[in-house]
Amino acid sequence: WREWANDEAFANEYHRKILEAKKQFRILAVSLDKPIGFCLWYYYCKYKTSANYVTLKNLLRGNSNESGEHLDECVICDDGGDLICCDSCPNAYHLSCLGLKTIEDEIEWFCPDCTEERTRNLSPRKFAPSPTKKTHAAAAPPDEASTAARQLVV
């Protein structure tokens, strides 16, 4: 992993692909042909400290759904049909893919991604980090053997 992490060409490819994937790590890992664990580690330990991170952050902030257009397929299963649309972004879902039976028609509805983002932004932990939590920057990339062992356990 260290070879990938220190390769300038990989850094440029990672930046291009994460912009395309809009921070959807499963898609990013497949497009880079790298393990998702590495993509996550690289994002938190290398990418977030780079100047390229600002570009991604601005892209995602500008991804509000002011145009009113939504995806025609469910974000989870990629099928069309009767979809519920997020009031904050273009994402659309089948209720069954979200494990829901119904939602109230009169309320604003936010998808899991937007809800997670709002929660993260409003979390008190953002302003008061845990004194026992290790920082991501100090973490070393896990070796491939330990990653493979964890995948077998899961």
PDB file of C-alpha atoms in Angstrom:
ATOM      1  CA  TRP A   1       0.000   0.000   0.000  1.00  0.00           C
ATOM      2  CA  ARG A   2       2.863   2.353   0.719  1.00  0.00           C
ATOM      3  CA  GLU A   3       3.898   2.341  -2.938  1.00  0.00           C
ATOM      4  CA  TRP A   4       0.393   3.427  -3.979  1.00  0.00           C
ATOM      5  CA  ALA A   5       0.149   5.989  -1.197  1.00  0.00           C
ATOM      6  CA  ASN A   6       3.394   7.732  -2.171  1.00  0.00           C
ATOM      7  CA  ASP A   7       2.890   7.639  -5.952  1.00  0.00           C
ATOM      8  CA  GLU A   8       2.157  11.104  -7.421  1.00  0.00           C
ATOM      9  CA  ALA A   9       0.401   9.595 -10.446  1.00  0.00           C
ATOM     10  CA  PHE A  10      -1.886   7.646  -8.101  1.00  0.00           C
ATOM     11  CA  ALA A  11      -2.655  10.823  -6.133  1.00  0.00           C
ATOM     12  CA  ASN A  12      -3.823  12.512  -9.339  1.00  0.00           C
ATOM     13  CA  GLU A  13      -5.867   9.479 -10.382  1.00  0.00           C
ATOM     14  CA  TYR A  14      -7.410   9.231  -6.885  1.00  0.00           C
ATOM     15  CA  HIS A  15      -8.423  12.890  -7.038  1.00  0.00           C
ATOM     16  CA  ARG A  16     -10.005  12.514 -10.471  1.00  0.00           C
ATOM     17  CA  LYS A  17     -11.853   9.324  -9.504  1.00  0.00           C
ATOM     18  CA  ILE A  18     -13.133  10.593  -6.136  1.00  0.00           C
ATOM     19  CA  LEU A  19     -14.570  13.641  -7.903  1.00  0.00           C
ATOM     20  CA  GLU A  20     -16.327  11.325 -10.376  1.00  0.00           C
ATOM     21  CA  ALA A  21     -17.588   9.032  -7.606  1.00  0.00           C
ATOM     22  CA  LYS A  22     -18.604  11.999  -5.426  1.00  0.00           C
ATOM     23  CA  LYS A  23     -17.086  10.335  -2.367  1.00  0.00           C
ATOM     24  CA  GLN A  24     -18.925   7.024  -2.790  1.00  0.00           C
ATOM     25  CA  PHE A  25     -16.106   4.755  -1.658  1.00  0.00           C
ATOM     26  CA  ARG A  26     -17.452   1.496  -3.086  1.00  0.00           C
ATOM     27  CA  ILE A  27     -17.568   3.057  -6.541  1.00  0.00           C
ATOM     28  CA  LEU A  28     -14.164   4.662  -5.996  1.00  0.00           C
ATOM     29  CA  ALA A  29     -12.555   1.354  -4.965  1.00  0.00           C
ATOM     30  CA  VAL A  30     -13.902  -0.454  -8.022  1.00  0.00           C
ATOM     31  CA  SER A  31     -12.848   2.304 -10.415  1.00  0.00           C
ATOM     32  CA  LEU A  32      -9.337   2.385  -8.927  1.00  0.00           C
ATOM     33  CA  ASP A  33      -9.160  -1.412  -8.650  1.00  0.00           C
ATOM     34  CA  LYS A  34      -7.965  -1.038  -5.053  1.00  0.00           C
ATOM     35  CA  PRO A  35      -9.321  -2.438  -1.777  1.00  0.00           C
ATOM     36  CA  ILE A  36     -11.956  -0.240  -0.151  1.00  0.00           C
ATOM     37  CA  GLY A  37      -9.932  -0.280   3.075  1.00  0.00           C
ATOM     38  CA  PHE A  38      -7.023   1.317   1.274  1.00  0.00           C
ATOM     39  CA  CYS A  39      -9.286   3.917  -0.353  1.00  0.00           C
ATOM     40  CA  LEU A  40     -10.694   4.885   3.046  1.00  0.00           C
ATOM     41  CA  TRP A  41      -7.255   5.005   4.667  1.00  0.00           C
ATOM     42  CA  TYR A  42      -5.879   7.098   1.806  1.00  0.00           C
ATOM     43  CA  TYR A  43      -8.819   9.502   2.025  1.00  0.00           C
ATOM     44  CA  TYR A  44      -8.470  10.145   5.753  1.00  0.00           C
ATOM     45  CA  CYS A  45      -4.682  10.043   6.049  1.00  0.00           C
ATOM     46  CA  LYS A  46      -3.459  11.494   2.761  1.00  0.00           C
ATOM     47  CA  TYR A  47      -6.202  13.069   0.672  1.00  0.00           C
ATOM     48  CA  LYS A  48      -7.870  15.228   3.357  1.00  0.00           C
ATOM     49  CA  THR A  49      -4.542  16.948   4.022  1.00  0.00           C
ATOM     50  CA  SER A  50      -3.997  17.745   0.334  1.00  0.00           C
ATOM     51  CA  ALA A  51      -4.986  20.844  -1.608  1.00  0.00           C
ATOM     52  CA  ASN A  52      -7.197  18.612  -3.777  1.00  0.00           C
ATOM     53  CA  TYR A  53      -9.530  18.014  -0.829  1.00  0.00           C
ATOM     54  CA  VAL A  54     -10.838  21.578  -1.061  1.00  0.00           C
ATOM     55  CA  THR A  55     -11.965  20.908  -4.643  1.00  0.00           C
ATOM     56  CA  LEU A  56     -13.937  17.834  -3.551  1.00  0.00           C
ATOM     57  CA  LYS A  57     -15.441  19.661  -0.587  1.00  0.00           C
ATOM     58  CA  ASN A  58     -16.605  22.526  -2.803  1.00  0.00           C
ATOM     59  CA  LEU A  59     -18.055  20.105  -5.346  1.00  0.00           C
ATOM     60  CA  LEU A  60     -20.027  18.268  -2.690  1.00  0.00           C
ATOM     61  CA  ARG A  61     -21.244  21.495  -1.079  1.00  0.00           C
ATOM     62  CA  GLY A  62     -22.391  22.710  -4.470  1.00  0.00           C
ATOM     63  CA  ASN A  63     -24.326  19.475  -4.918  1.00  0.00           C
ATOM     64  CA  SER A  64     -27.470  20.920  -3.370  1.00  0.00           C
ATOM     65  CA  ASN A  65     -30.580  20.100  -5.304  1.00  0.00           C
ATOM     66  CA  GLU A  66     -31.542  23.608  -6.378  1.00  0.00           C
ATOM     67  CA  SER A  67     -32.323  22.437  -9.906  1.00  0.00           C
ATOM     68  CA  GLY A  68     -34.957  19.997  -8.646  1.00  0.00           C
ATOM     69  CA  GLU A  69     -33.629  17.159 -10.816  1.00  0.00           C
ATOM     70  CA  HIS A  70     -33.280  13.705  -9.293  1.00  0.00           C
ATOM     71  CA  LEU A  71     -31.832  10.407 -10.374  1.00  0.00           C
ATOM     72  CA  ASP A  72     -34.129   8.133 -12.329  1.00  0.00           C
ATOM     73  CA  GLU A  73     -32.776   5.023 -10.610  1.00  0.00           C
ATOM     74  CA  CYS A  74     -32.518   3.956  -6.985  1.00  0.00           C
ATOM     75  CA  VAL A  75     -29.071   4.721  -5.540  1.00  0.00           C
ATOM     76  CA  ILE A  76     -29.021   1.298  -3.843  1.00  0.00           C
ATOM     77  CA  CYS A  77     -30.289  -1.142  -6.490  1.00  0.00           C
ATOM     78  CA  ASP A  78     -29.974   0.919  -9.709  1.00  0.00           C
ATOM     79  CA  ASP A  79     -33.568   0.104 -10.740  1.00  0.00           C
ATOM     80  CA  GLY A  80     -36.222   2.650 -11.654  1.00  0.00           C
ATOM     81  CA  GLY A  81     -39.835   2.662 -10.553  1.00  0.00           C
ATOM     82  CA  ASP A  82     -41.623   4.335  -7.664  1.00  0.00           C
ATOM     83  CA  LEU A  83     -38.855   6.326  -5.968  1.00  0.00           C
ATOM     84  CA  ILE A  84     -38.647   8.705  -3.037  1.00  0.00           C
ATOM     85  CA  CYS A  85     -36.422  11.711  -3.722  1.00  0.00           C
ATOM     86  CA  CYS A  86     -34.166  13.489  -1.263  1.00  0.00           C
ATOM     87  CA  ASP A  87     -35.071  17.137  -0.667  1.00  0.00           C
ATOM     88  CA  SER A  88     -31.377  18.072  -0.423  1.00  0.00           C
ATOM     89  CA  CYS A  89     -29.588  16.197  -3.212  1.00  0.00           C
ATOM     90  CA  PRO A  90     -30.360  14.312  -6.455  1.00  0.00           C
ATOM     91  CA  ASN A  91     -30.481  10.878  -4.759  1.00  0.00           C
ATOM     92  CA  ALA A  92     -33.597   8.743  -5.154  1.00  0.00           C
ATOM     93  CA  TYR A  93     -34.528   5.447  -3.443  1.00  0.00           C
ATOM     94  CA  HIS A  94     -37.139   2.727  -3.304  1.00  0.00           C
ATOM     95  CA  LEU A  95     -38.798   2.672   0.105  1.00  0.00           C
ATOM     96  CA  SER A  96     -38.121  -1.069   0.303  1.00  0.00           C
ATOM     97  CA  CYS A  97     -34.381  -0.547  -0.356  1.00  0.00           C
ATOM     98  CA  LEU A  98     -34.306   1.750   2.680  1.00  0.00           C
ATOM     99  CA  GLY A  99     -36.294  -0.717   4.773  1.00  0.00           C
ATOM    100  CA  LEU A 100     -39.241   1.693   5.005  1.00  0.00           C
ATOM    101  CA  LYS A 101     -42.930   0.988   4.416  1.00  0.00           C
ATOM    102  CA  THR A 102     -44.172   4.584   4.203  1.00  0.00           C
ATOM    103  CA  ILE A 103     -43.150   8.178   4.854  1.00  0.00           C
ATOM    104  CA  GLU A 104     -45.235  11.254   5.548  1.00  0.00           C
ATOM    105  CA  ASP A 105     -45.947  13.194   2.360  1.00  0.00           C
ATOM    106  CA  GLU A 106     -45.990  16.616   3.995  1.00  0.00           C
ATOM    107  CA  ILE A 107     -42.505  16.538   5.506  1.00  0.00           C
ATOM    108  CA  GLU A 108     -39.105  17.220   3.999  1.00  0.00           C
ATOM    109  CA  TRP A 109     -37.236  13.958   3.559  1.00  0.00           C
ATOM    110  CA  PHE A 110     -33.465  13.635   3.519  1.00  0.00           C
ATOM    111  CA  CYS A 111     -31.591  10.581   2.262  1.00  0.00           C
ATOM    112  CA  PRO A 112     -29.194   8.603   4.484  1.00  0.00           C
ATOM    113  CA  ASP A 113     -26.158  10.377   2.957  1.00  0.00           C
ATOM    114  CA  CYS A 114     -27.536  13.862   3.652  1.00  0.00           C
ATOM    115  CA  THR A 115     -28.763  12.854   7.101  1.00  0.00           C
ATOM    116  CA  GLU A 116     -25.327  11.471   7.978  1.00  0.00           C
ATOM    117  CA  GLU A 117     -23.647  14.634   6.687  1.00  0.00           C
ATOM    118  CA  ARG A 118     -25.972  16.860   8.730  1.00  0.00           C
ATOM    119  CA  THR A 119     -25.417  14.752  11.841  1.00  0.00           C
ATOM    120  CA  ARG A 120     -21.656  14.838  11.358  1.00  0.00           C
ATOM    121  CA  ASN A 121     -21.696  18.612  10.891  1.00  0.00           C
ATOM    122  CA  LEU A 122     -23.825  19.155  13.978  1.00  0.00           C
ATOM    123  CA  SER A 123     -22.025  16.626  16.158  1.00  0.00           C
ATOM    124  CA  PRO A 124     -20.381  18.030  19.306  1.00  0.00           C
ATOM    125  CA  ARG A 125     -17.460  15.648  18.661  1.00  0.00           C
ATOM    126  CA  LYS A 126     -16.485  17.822  15.724  1.00  0.00           C
ATOM    127  CA  PHE A 127     -15.546  20.558  18.180  1.00  0.00           C
ATOM    128  CA  ALA A 128     -14.350  18.450  21.088  1.00  0.00           C
ATOM    129  CA  PRO A 129     -12.368  15.409  19.908  1.00  0.00           C
ATOM    130  CA  SER A 130     -12.125  12.477  22.241  1.00  0.00           C
ATOM    131  CA  PRO A 131      -8.823  12.466  24.152  1.00  0.00           C
ATOM    132  CA  THR A 132      -8.608   8.677  23.731  1.00  0.00           C
ATOM    133  CA  LYS A 133      -9.189   8.636  19.986  1.00  0.00           C
ATOM    134  CA  LYS A 134      -6.091   8.294  17.803  1.00  0.00           C
ATOM    135  CA  THR A 135      -5.773  10.716  14.928  1.00  0.00           C
ATOM    136  CA  HIS A 136      -6.021   9.355  11.400  1.00  0.00           C
ATOM    137  CA  ALA A 137      -2.861  11.138  10.294  1.00  0.00           C
ATOM    138  CA  ALA A 138      -0.785   9.133  12.742  1.00  0.00           C
ATOM    139  CA  ALA A 139      -2.245   5.839  11.597  1.00  0.00           C
ATOM    140  CA  ALA A 140      -0.244   3.621   9.320  1.00  0.00           C
ATOM    141  CA  PRO A 141      -1.930   1.800   6.474  1.00  0.00           C
ATOM    142  CA  PRO A 142      -2.984  -1.681   7.506  1.00  0.00           C
ATOM    143  CA  ASP A 143      -0.985  -4.420   5.892  1.00  0.00           C
ATOM    144  CA  GLU A 144      -2.733  -6.601   3.346  1.00  0.00           C
ATOM    145  CA  ALA A 145      -2.509  -9.738   5.501  1.00  0.00           C
ATOM    146  CA  SER A 146      -4.387  -8.156   8.417  1.00  0.00           C
ATOM    147  CA  THR A 147      -6.992  -6.736   6.028  1.00  0.00           C
ATOM    148  CA  ALA A 148      -7.494 -10.162   4.450  1.00  0.00           C
ATOM    149  CA  ALA A 149      -7.817 -11.738   7.894  1.00  0.00           C
ATOM    150  CA  ARG A 150     -10.486  -9.191   8.909  1.00  0.00           C
ATOM    151  CA  GLN A 151     -12.384  -9.826   5.689  1.00  0.00           C
ATOM    152  CA  LEU A 152     -12.423 -13.563   6.410  1.00  0.00           C
ATOM    153  CA  VAL A 153     -13.819 -12.954   9.903  1.00  0.00           C
ATOM    154  CA  VAL A 154     -16.596 -10.725   8.593  1.00  0.00           C
TER     155      VAL A 154
END
